[in-house]
Short mmCIF file of C-alpha atoms and ligand atoms in Angstrom, two decimals:
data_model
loop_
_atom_site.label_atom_id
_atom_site.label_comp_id
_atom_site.label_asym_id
_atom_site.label_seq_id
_atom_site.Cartn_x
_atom_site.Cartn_y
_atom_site.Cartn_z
CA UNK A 1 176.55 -93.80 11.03
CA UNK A 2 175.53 -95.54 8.13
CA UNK A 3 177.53 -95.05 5.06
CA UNK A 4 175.38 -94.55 1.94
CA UNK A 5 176.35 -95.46 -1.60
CA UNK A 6 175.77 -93.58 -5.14
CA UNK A 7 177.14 -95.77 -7.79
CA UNK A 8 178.73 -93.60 -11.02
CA UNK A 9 176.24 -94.44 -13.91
CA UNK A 10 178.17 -97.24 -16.11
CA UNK A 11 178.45 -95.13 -18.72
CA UNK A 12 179.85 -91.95 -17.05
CA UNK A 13 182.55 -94.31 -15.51
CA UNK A 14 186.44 -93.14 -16.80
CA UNK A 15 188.60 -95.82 -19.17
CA UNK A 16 190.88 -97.50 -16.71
CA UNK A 17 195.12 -96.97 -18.01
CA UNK A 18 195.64 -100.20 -20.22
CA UNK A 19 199.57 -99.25 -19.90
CA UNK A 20 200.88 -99.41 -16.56
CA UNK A 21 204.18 -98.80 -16.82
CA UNK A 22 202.90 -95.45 -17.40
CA UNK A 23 200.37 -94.68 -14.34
CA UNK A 24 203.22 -92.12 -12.18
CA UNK A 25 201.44 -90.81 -9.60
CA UNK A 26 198.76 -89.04 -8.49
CA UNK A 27 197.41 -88.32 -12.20
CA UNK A 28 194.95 -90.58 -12.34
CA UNK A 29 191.38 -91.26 -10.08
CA UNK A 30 188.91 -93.34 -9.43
CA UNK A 31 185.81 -93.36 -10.15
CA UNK A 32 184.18 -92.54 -7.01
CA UNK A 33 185.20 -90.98 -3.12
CA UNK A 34 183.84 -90.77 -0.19
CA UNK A 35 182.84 -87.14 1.13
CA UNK A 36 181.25 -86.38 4.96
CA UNK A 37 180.55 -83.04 5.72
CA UNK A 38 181.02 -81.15 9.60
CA UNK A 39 179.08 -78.29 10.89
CA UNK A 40 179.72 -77.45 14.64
CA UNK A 41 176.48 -78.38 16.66
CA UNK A 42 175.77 -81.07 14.30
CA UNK A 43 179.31 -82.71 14.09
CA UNK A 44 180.69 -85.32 11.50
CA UNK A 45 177.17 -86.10 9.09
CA UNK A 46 175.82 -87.80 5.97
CA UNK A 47 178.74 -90.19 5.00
CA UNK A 48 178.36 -90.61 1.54
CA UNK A 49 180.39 -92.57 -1.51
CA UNK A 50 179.56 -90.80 -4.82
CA UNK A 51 180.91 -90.23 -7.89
CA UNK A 52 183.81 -88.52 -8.19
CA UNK A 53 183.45 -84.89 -9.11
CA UNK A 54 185.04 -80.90 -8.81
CA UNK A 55 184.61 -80.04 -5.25
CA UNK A 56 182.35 -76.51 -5.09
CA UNK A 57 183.50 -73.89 -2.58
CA UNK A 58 182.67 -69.94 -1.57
CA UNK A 59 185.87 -67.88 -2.67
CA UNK A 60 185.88 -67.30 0.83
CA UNK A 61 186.42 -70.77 2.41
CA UNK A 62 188.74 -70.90 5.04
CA UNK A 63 190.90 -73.62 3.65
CA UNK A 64 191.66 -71.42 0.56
CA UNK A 65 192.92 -68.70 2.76
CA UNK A 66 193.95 -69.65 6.12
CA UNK A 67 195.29 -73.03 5.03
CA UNK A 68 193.26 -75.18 7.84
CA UNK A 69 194.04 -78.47 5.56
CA UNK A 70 195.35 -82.17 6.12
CA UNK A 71 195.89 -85.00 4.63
CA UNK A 72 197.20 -88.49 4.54
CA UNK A 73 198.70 -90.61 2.30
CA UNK A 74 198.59 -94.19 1.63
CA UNK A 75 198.22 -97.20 -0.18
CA UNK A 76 196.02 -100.51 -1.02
CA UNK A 77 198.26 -103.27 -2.72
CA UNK A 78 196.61 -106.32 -4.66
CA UNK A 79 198.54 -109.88 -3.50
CA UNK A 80 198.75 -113.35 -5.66
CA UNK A 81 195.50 -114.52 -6.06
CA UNK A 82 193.20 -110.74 -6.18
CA UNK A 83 193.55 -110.00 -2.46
CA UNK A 84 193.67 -106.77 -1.59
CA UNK A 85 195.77 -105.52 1.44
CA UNK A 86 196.34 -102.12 3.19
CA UNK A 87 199.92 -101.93 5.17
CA UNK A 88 199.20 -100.36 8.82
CA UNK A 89 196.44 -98.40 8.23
CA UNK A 90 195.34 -97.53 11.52
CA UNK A 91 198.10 -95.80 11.91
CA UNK A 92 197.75 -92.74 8.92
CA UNK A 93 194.15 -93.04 10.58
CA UNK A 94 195.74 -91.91 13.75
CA UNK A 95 198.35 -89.25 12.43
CA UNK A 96 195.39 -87.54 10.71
CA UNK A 97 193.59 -87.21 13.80
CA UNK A 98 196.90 -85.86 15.33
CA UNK A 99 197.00 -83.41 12.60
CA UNK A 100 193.37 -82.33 13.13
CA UNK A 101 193.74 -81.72 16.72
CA UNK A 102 197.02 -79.64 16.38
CA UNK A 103 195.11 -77.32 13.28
CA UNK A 104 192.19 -77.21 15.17
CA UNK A 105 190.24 -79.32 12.88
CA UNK A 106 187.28 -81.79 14.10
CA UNK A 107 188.86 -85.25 14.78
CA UNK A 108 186.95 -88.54 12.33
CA UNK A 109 185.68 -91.32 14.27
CA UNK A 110 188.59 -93.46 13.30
CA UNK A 111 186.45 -96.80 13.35
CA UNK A 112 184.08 -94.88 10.75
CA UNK A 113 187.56 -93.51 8.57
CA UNK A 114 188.36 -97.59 8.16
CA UNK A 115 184.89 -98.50 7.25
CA UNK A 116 184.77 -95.54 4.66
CA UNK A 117 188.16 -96.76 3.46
CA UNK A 118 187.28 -100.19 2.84
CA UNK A 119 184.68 -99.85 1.68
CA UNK A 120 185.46 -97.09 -1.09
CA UNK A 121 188.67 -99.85 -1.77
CA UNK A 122 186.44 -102.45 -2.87
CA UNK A 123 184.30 -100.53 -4.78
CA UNK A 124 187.11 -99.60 -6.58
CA UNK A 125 189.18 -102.60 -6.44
CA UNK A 126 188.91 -102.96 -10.73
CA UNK A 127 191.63 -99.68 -9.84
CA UNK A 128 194.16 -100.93 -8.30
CA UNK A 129 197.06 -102.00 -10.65
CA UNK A 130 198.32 -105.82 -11.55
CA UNK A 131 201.75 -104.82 -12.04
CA UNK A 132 204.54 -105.30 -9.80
CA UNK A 133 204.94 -102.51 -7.57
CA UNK A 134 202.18 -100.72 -8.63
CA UNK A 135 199.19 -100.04 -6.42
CA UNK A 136 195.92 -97.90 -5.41
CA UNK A 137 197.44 -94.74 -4.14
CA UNK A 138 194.63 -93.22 -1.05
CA UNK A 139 194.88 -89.65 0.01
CA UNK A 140 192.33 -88.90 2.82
CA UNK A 141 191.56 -85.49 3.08
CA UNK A 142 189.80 -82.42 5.85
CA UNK A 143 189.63 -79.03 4.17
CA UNK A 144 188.08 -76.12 6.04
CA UNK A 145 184.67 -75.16 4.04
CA UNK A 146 183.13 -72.25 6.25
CA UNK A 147 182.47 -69.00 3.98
CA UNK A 148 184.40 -66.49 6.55
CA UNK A 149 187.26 -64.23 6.02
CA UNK A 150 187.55 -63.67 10.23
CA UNK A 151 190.65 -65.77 11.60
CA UNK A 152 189.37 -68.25 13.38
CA UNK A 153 188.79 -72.57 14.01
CA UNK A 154 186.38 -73.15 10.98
CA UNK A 155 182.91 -73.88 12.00
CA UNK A 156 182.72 -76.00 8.73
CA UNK A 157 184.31 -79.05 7.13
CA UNK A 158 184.64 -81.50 4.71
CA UNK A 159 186.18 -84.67 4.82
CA UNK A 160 187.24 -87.05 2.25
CA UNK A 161 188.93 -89.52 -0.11
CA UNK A 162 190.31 -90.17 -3.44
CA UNK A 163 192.44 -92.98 -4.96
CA UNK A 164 194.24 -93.74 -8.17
CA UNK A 165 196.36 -96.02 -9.51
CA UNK A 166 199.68 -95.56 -9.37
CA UNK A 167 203.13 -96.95 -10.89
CA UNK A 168 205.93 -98.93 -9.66
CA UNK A 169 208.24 -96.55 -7.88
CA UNK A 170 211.64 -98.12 -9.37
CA UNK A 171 210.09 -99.59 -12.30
CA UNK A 172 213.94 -100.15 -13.37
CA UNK A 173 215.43 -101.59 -10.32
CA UNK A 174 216.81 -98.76 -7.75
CA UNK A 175 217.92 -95.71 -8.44
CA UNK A 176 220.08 -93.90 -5.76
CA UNK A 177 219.42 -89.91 -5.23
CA UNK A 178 221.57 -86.75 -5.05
CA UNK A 179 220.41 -84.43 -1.73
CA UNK A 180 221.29 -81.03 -1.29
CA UNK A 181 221.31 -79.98 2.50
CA UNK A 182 219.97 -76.38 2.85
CA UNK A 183 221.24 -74.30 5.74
CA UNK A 184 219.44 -71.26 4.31
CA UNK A 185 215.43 -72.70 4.60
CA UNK A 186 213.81 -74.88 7.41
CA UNK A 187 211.01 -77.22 7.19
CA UNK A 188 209.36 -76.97 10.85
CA UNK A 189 210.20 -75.46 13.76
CA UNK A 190 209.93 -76.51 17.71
CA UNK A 191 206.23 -75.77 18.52
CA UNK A 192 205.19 -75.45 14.73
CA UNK A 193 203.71 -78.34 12.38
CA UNK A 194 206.19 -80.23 11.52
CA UNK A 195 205.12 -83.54 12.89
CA UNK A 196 201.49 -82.55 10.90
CA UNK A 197 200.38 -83.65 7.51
CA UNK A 198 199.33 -80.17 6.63
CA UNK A 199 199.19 -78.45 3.39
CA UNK A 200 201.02 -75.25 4.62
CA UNK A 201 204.40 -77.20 5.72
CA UNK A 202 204.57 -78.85 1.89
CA UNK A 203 203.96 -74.96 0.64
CA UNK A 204 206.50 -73.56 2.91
CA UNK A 205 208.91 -76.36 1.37
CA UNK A 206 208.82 -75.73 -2.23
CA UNK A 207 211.01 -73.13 -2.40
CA UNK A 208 214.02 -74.78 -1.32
CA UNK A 209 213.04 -78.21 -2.93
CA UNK A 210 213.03 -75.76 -6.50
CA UNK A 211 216.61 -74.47 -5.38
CA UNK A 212 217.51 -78.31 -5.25
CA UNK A 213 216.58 -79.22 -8.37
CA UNK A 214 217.90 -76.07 -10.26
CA UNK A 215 221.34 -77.56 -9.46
CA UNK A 216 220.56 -81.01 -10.04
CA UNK A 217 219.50 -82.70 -6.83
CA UNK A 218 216.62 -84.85 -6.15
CA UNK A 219 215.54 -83.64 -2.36
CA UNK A 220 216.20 -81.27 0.03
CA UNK A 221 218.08 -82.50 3.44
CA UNK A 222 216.50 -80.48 5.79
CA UNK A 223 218.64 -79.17 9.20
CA UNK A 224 216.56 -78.48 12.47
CA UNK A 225 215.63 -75.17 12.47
CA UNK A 226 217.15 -73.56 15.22
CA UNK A 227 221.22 -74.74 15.07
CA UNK A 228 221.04 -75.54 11.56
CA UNK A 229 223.03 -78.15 12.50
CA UNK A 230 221.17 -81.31 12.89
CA UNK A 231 219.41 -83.98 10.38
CA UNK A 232 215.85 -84.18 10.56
CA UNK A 233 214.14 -85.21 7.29
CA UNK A 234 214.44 -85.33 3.76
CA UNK A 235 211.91 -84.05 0.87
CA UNK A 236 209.37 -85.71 2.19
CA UNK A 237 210.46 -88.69 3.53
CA UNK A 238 212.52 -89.47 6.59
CA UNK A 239 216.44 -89.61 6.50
CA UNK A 240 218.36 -92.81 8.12
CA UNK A 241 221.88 -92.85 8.20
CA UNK A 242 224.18 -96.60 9.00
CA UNK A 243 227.22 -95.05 10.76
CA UNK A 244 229.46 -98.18 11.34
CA UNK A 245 227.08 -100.87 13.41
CA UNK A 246 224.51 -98.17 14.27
CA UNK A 247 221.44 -97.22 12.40
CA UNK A 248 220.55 -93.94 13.31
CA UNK A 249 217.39 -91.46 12.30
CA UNK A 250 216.22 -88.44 14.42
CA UNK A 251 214.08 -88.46 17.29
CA UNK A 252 210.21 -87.42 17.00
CA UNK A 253 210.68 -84.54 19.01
CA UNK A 254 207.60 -82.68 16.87
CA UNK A 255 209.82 -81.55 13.94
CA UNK A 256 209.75 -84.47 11.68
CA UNK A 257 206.49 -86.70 10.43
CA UNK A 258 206.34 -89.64 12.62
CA UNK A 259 206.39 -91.84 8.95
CA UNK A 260 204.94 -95.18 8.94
CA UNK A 261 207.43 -96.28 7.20
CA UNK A 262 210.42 -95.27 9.04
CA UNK A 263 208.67 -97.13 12.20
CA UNK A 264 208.29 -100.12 10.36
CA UNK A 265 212.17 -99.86 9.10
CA UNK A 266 212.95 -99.49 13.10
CA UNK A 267 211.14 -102.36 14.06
CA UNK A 268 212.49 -104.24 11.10
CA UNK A 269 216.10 -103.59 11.74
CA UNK A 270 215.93 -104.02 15.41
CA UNK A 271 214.25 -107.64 14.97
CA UNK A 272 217.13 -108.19 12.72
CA UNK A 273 219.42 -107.31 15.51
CA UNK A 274 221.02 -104.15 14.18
CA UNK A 275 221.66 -101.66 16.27
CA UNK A 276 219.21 -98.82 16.27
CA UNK A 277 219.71 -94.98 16.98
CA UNK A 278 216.61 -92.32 17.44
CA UNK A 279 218.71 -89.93 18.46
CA UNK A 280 220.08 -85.69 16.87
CA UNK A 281 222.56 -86.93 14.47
CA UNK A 282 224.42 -83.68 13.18
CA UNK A 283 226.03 -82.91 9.89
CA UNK A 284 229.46 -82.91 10.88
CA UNK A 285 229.12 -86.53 12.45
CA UNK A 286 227.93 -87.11 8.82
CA UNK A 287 230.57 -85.17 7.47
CA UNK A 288 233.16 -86.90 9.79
CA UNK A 289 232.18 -90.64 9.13
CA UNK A 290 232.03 -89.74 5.05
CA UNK A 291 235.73 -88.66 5.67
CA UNK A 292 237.00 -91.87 7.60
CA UNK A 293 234.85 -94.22 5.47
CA UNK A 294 232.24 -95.61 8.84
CA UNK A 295 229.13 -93.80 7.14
CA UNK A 296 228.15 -97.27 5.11
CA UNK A 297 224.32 -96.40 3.63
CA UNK A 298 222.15 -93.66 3.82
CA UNK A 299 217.94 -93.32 2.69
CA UNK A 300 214.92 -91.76 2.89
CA UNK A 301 211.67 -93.76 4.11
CA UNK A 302 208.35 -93.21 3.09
CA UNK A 303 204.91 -94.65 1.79
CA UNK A 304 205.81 -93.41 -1.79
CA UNK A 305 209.34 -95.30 -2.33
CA UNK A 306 209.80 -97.50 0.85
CA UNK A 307 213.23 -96.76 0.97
CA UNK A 308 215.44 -95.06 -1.44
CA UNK A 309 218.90 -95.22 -1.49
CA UNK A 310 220.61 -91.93 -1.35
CA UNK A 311 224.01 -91.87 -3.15
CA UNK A 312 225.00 -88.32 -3.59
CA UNK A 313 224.99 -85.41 -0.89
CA UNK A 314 226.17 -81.79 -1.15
CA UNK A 315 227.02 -79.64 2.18
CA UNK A 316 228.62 -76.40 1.95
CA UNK A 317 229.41 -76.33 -1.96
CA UNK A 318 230.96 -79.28 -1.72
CA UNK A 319 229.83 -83.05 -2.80
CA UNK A 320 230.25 -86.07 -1.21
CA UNK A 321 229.31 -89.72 -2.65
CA UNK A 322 227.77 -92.20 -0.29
CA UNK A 323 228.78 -96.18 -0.38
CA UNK A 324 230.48 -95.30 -3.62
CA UNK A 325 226.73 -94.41 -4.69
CA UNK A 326 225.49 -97.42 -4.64
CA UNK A 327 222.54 -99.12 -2.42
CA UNK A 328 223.39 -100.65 0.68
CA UNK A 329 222.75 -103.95 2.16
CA UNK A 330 220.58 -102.99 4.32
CA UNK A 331 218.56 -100.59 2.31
CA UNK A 332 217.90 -103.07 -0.10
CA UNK A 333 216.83 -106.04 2.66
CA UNK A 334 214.29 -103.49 4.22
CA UNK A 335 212.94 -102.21 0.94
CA UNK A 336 212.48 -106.20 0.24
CA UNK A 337 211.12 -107.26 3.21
CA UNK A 338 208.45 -104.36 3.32
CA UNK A 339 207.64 -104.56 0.12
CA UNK A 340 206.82 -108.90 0.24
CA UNK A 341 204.98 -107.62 3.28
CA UNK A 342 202.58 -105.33 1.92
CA UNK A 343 201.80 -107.71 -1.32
CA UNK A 344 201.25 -110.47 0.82
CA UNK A 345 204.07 -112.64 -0.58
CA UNK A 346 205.86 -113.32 3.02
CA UNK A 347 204.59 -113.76 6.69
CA UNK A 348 204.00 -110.83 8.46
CA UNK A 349 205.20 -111.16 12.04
CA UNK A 350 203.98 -108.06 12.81
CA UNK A 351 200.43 -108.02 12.30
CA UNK A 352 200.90 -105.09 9.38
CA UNK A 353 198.79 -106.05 7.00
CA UNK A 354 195.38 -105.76 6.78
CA UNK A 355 193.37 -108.05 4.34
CA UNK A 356 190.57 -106.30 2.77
CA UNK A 357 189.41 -108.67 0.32
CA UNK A 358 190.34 -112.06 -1.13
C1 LIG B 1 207.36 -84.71 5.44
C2 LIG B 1 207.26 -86.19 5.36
N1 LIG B 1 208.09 -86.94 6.10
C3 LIG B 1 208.03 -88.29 6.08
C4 LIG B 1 207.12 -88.96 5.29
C5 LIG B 1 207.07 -90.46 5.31
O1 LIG B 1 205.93 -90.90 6.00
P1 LIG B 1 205.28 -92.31 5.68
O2 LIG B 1 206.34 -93.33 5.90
O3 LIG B 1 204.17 -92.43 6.67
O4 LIG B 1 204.82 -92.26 4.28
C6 LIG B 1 206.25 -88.21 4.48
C7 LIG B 1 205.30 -88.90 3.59
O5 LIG B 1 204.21 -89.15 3.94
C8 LIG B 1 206.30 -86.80 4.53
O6 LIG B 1 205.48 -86.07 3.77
#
């Protein structure tokens, strides 16, 4: 399918953010995305770049009520020199048609989802930040469109894409965070979503994320759902603990997002010869390596941060410091070695980036 182009008149096109040491995230767009429509019978038509714009829907659209959404998120990073990189992108490509498939949803011809994603990146490549640690922020989208109240697969989709610039995550060097580990609210349960990127597991989370930061925390630790026992991920990220010589994170048993980044962290770490754990790491190991000193670093892993150090955690009213709160050795080697990785500033021995553009 052939993707066609509508270029935003020049002068309807937004002032790009002279200041970036003040872009956040997920404020600001572009000034175009990609949008491709589904209708059962017909399948996946009409790929189309246009200007950006307010989406219009019936009241009655399933998304709004039935929550048939996904998403992914991801990033395009400009190297030394204006080349433009994307860090494993075939593989958000893949969890989104992993998503669609377990919500029902029609699955994107994943050869088409790169071509619409490069080529939306370089027609927005004036976007994506200078600054160091700063980049072009992508969140691919499938909402269910169909006007119908009736519960039921949508006959009707939309897919697409926006991007926006977005700020360094520790524009001020790292910052380690305070968790609170809820026994009272689960994320995902065996058979559920969990290892989805759908809307309705990031709804069902807010409540005890709001809980969390009433009292002062940063994230939630979330416990699987059944003991109430075990570690599976935090906020949204995933949660690795170093327990003496072991680095250990829980197993993708469906619970937990398979994260990009906490593959590329196991990979990482093993080729560095550390010992690596997937395996159901429960709180009172945690609790019992805090008291006789062998739990050395914990963090979370994800697109957003890389890694962040986690220096504080609270369990059953009580609260514990971590590495006497500050980040670990190897927190900080991973977040460096991912980071040089995905700007292009140190060989990648894994094949992980993807050049775009020069
Ligand atoms: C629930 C959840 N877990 C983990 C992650 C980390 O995944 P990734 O490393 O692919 O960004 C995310 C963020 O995307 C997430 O939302």
């Amino acid at each position: 399918m052939e993707i066609k182009v509508i270029e935003a008149p020049p002068d309807k096109r937004k002032v790009k953010p002279a200041d970036e040491s003040k872009l956040g995230f997920g404020k600001i767009f572009s000034d175009h995305f990609f949008t491709m429509p589904y209708h059962t019978g017909r399948g996946w038509h009409d790929p189309l770049i246009e200007p950006y714009r307010s989406l219009q829907l019936d009241p009655t659209a399933m998304c709004l009520h039935y929550a048939q959404e996904i998403f992914e998120g991801m990033k395009a990073y400009r190297g030394q020199g204006g080349a433009l990189f994307l860090f494993r992108p075939m593989e958000n490509i893949r969890r989104m048609n992993v998503s669609a498939e377990r919500l029902c949803m029609p699955r994107v011809d994943e050869e088409l989802f790169f071509e619409a994603l490069k080529r939306l990146i370089i027609i927005e490549k004036e976007w994506i930040p200078h600054g160091s640690g700063t980049s072009l922020y992508i969140r691919p989208t499938m909402i269910a469109t169909e006007a119908a109240l009736g519960v039921h697969p949508s006959n009707e989709y939309l897919f697409f894409i926006i991007m926006g610039p977005v700020g360094a995550y520790y524009p001020e060097g790292f910052g380690p965070t305070k968790i609170f580990v809820t026994e009272e609210y689960c994320r995902a349960v065996p058979g559920g979503t969990g290892n989805c990127k759908a809307g309705g597991n990031y709804a069902a989370s807010l409540f005890a994320g709001e809980i969390a930061k009433g009292i002062g925390y940063t994230q939630v630790l979330w416990l699987d759902a059944v003991e109430r026992k075990y570690v599976e991920e935090v906020g949204t990220s995933n949660m690795f603990f170093v327990i003496g010589e072991e680095l250990i994170t829980a197993p993708l048993t469906g619970t937990i997002l398979p994260g990009v980044t906490r593959d590329s962290v196991i990979q990482l770490a093993k080729s560095w010869g550390v010992r690596v754990a997937e395996r159901r790491l429960s709180m009172d190991e945690v609790m019992a390596a805090i008291a006789d000193g062998t739990l050395r670093e914990a963090f979370a892993s994800g697109t957003a941060a890389i890694v962040s150090p986690v220096g504080q955690i609270r369990y059953r009213e009580k609260e514990y410091v971590i590495a006497d709160g500050k980040t670990g050795n190897l927190t900080e080697r991973l977040y460096n070695e991912i980071l040089q990785i995905q700007y292009g500033q140190k060989e990648d021995p894994f094949g992980w980036r993807i050049k775009i553009a020069d």
